[in-house]
Short mmCIF file of C-alpha atoms in Angstrom, two decimals:
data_model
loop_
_atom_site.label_atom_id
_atom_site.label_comp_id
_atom_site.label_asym_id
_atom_site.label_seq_id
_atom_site.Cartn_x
_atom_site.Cartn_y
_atom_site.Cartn_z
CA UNK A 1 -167.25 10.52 13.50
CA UNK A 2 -165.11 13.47 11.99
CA UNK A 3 -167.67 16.03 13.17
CA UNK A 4 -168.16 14.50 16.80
CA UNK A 5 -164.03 14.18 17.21
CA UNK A 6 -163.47 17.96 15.80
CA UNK A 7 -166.18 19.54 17.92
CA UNK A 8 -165.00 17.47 20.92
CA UNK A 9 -161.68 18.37 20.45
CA UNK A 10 -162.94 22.05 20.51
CA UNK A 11 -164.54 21.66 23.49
CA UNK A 12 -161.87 19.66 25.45
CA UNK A 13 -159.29 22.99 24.47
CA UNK A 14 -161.57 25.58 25.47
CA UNK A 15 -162.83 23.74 28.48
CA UNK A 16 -160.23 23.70 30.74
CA UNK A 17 -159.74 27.51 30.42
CA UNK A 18 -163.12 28.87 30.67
CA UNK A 19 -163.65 26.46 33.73
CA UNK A 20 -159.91 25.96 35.17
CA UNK A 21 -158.47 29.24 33.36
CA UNK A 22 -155.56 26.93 32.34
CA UNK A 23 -153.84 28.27 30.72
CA UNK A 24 -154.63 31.75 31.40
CA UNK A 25 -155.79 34.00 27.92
CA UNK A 26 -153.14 36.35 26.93
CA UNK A 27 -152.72 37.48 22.82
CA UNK A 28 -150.40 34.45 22.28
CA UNK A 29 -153.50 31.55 23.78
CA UNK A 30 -155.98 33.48 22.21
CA UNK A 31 -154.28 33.44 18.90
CA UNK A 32 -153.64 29.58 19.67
CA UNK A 33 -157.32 29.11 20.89
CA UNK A 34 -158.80 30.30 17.56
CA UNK A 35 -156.51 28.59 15.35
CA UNK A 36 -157.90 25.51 16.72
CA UNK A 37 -161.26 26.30 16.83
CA UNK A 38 -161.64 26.93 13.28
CA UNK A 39 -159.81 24.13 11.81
CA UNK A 40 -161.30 21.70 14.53
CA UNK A 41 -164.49 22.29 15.60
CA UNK A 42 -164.90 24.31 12.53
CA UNK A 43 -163.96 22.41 9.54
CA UNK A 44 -164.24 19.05 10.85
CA UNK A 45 -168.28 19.59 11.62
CA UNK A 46 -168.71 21.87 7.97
CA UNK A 47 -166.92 18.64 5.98
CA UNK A 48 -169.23 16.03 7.90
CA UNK A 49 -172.32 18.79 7.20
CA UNK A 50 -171.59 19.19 3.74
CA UNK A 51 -171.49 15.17 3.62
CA UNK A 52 -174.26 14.68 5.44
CA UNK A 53 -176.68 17.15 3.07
CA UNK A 54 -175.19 15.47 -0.62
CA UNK A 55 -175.93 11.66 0.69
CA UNK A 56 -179.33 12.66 1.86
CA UNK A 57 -180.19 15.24 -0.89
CA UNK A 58 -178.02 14.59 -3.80
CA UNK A 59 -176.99 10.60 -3.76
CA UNK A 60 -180.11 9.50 -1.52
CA UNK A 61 -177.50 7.27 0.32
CA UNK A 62 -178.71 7.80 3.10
CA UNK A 63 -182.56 7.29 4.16
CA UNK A 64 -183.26 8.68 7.69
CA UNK A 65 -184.93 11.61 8.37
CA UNK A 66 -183.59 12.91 11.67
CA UNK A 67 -180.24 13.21 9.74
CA UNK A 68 -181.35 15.83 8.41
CA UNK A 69 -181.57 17.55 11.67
CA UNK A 70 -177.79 16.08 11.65
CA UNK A 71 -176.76 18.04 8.64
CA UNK A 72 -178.33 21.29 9.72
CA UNK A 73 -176.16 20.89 13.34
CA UNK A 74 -173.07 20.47 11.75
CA UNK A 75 -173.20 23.04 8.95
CA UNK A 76 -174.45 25.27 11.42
CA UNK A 77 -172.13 24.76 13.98
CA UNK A 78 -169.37 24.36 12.04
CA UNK A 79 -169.54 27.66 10.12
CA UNK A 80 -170.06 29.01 13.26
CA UNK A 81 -166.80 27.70 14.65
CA UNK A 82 -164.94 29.68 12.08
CA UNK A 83 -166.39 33.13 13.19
CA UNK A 84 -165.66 32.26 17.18
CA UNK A 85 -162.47 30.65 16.00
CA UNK A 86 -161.22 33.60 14.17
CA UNK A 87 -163.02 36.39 16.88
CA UNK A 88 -160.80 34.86 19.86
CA UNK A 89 -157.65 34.94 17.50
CA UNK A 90 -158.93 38.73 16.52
CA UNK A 91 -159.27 39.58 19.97
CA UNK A 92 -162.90 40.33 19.38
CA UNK A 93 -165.53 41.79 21.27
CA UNK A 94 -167.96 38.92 22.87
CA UNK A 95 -171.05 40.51 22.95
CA UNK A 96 -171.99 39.74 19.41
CA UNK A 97 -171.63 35.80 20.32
CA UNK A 98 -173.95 36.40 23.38
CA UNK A 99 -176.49 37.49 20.66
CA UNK A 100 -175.64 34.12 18.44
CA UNK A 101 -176.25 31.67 20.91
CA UNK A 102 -179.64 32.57 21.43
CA UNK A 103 -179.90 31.28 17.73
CA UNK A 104 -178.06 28.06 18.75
CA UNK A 105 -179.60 26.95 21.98
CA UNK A 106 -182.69 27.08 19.30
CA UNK A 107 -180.92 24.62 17.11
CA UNK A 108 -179.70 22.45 19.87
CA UNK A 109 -183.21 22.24 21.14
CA UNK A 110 -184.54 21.16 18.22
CA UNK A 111 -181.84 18.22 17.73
CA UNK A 112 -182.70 17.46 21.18
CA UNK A 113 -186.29 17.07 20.55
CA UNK A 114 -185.73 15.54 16.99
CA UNK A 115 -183.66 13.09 18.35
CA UNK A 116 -185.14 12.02 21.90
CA UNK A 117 -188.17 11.21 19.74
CA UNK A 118 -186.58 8.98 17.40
CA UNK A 119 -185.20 6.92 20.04
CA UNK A 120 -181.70 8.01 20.24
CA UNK A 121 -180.94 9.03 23.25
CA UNK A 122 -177.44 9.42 22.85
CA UNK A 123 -177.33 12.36 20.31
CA UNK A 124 -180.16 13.84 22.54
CA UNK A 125 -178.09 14.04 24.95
CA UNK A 126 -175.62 15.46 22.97
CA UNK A 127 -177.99 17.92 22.02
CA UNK A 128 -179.02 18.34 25.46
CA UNK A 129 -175.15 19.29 26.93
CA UNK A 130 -175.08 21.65 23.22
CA UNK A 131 -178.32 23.49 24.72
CA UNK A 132 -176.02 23.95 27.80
CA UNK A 133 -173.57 25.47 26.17
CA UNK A 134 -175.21 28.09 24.38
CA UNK A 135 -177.10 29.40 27.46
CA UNK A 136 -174.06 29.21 29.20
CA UNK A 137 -172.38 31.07 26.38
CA UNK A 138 -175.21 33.79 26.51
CA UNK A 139 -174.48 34.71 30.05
CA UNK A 140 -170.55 34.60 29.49
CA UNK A 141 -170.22 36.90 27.08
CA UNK A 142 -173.03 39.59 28.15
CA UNK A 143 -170.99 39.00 31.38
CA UNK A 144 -174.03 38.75 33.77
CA UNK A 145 -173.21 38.00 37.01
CA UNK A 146 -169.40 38.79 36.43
CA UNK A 147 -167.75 41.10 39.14
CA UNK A 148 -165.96 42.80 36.26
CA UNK A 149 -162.62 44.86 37.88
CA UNK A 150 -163.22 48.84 37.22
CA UNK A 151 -159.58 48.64 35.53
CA UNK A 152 -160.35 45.85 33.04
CA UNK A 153 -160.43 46.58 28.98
CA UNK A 154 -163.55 46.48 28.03
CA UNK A 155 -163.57 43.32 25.69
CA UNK A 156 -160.86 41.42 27.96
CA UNK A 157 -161.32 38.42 29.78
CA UNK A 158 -163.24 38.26 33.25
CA UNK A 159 -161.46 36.61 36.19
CA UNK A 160 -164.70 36.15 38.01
CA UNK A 161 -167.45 35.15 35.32
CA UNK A 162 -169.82 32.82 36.26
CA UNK A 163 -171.07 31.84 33.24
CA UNK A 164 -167.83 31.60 31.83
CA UNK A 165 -167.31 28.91 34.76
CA UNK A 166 -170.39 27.31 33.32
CA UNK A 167 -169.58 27.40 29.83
CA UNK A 168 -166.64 25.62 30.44
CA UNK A 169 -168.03 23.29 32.27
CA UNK A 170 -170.48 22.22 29.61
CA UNK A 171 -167.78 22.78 27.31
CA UNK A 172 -165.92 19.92 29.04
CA UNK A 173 -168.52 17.03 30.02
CA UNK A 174 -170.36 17.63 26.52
CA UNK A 175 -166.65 17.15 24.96
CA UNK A 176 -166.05 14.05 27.11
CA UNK A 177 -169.57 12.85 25.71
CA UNK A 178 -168.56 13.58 22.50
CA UNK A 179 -165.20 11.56 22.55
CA UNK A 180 -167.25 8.50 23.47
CA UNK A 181 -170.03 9.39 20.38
CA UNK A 182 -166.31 9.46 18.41
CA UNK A 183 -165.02 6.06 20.36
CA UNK A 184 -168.56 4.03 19.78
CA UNK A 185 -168.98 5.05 16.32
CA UNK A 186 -165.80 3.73 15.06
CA UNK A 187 -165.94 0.37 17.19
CA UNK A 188 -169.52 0.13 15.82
CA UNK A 189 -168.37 0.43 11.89
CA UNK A 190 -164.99 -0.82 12.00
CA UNK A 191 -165.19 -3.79 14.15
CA UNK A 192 -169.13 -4.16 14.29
CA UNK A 193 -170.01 -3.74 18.03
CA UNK A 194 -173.41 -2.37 19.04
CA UNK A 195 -171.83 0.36 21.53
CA UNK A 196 -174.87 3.02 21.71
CA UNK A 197 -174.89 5.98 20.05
CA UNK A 198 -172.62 4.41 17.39
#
């Protein structure tokens, strides 16, 4: 639940202002944006990694395989939350993170395929909107496509990015998705419904 509500959290605040550029990125946002994407989407998904790996490999607590997959994904994406965190409250150069998702719509492939063939089709969906993401994310920050103004900073922000349109797009229905993983989860344990994906 923990790493489903931080990295949809994440993706609900950085949404809106890839896709709506609300509000629009200045120093102060940015500085704003990144604080919240490491603690978030960033330590939220690390702590329920970390979890995940000791009851599986440590405790044996838990039994199924395809968490495994799980434990990778969050680790994974939550350490990598810390570097995109702390690069947007930098001010960083993109380009490097263009290079990093090609890494990541790996990994999100893989949970999709590890997960579709176990049966749960929720978390292969969530997989599927993560894949999404990261070849949006390619294309945003190598800025293909963009109509980049001849008097822009190098490393700023693009006004007319398309896959920075995209990104936050997937950013936002793969956050919404994420919400309900967070919603059915916790009816499922705490008050025993059968919502899916709980």
């Amino acid at each position: 639940m923990l790493g489903f509500f931080g990295l949809g959290t994440g993706y609900l605040i950085y949404g809106p202002q890839e896709l709506f550029r609300f509000p629009s990125r200045n120093a102060s946002v940015d500085r704003a944006t990144g604080v919240w994407g490491i603690w978030l989407p960033g330590f939220c998904q690390f702590v329920t990694g970390v979890y995940l790996f000791v009851a599986l490999a440590w405790f044996e607590s838990l039994k199924e395989p395809a968490l495994y997959t799980a434990a990778l994904a969050f680790s994974a994406y939550g350490i990598h939350w810390f570097a995109l965190g702390w690069n947007r409250y930098q001010g960083n150069d993109v380009r490097p993170t263009g290079f990093m998702s090609i890494a990541f719509v790996i990994i999100s492939v893989l949970g999709m395929v590890v997960f579709f063939s176990v049966g749960s089709w929720p978390l292969g969906v969530l997989f599927a909107g993560l894949t999404g993401v990261y070849l949006s994310e390619f294309f945003a920050s190598f800025r293909i496509g963009a109509r980049v103004p001849t008097t822009a900073n190098e490393h700023a922000p693009v006004p007319n990015n398309p896959g920075e349109r995209a990104l936050g797009f997937f950013h936002i229905v793969t956050g919404l998705w994420l919400m309900y993983l967070t919603f059915a989860t916790t009816l499922n344990i705490s008050l025993n419904y059968s919502l899916p994906g709980g």
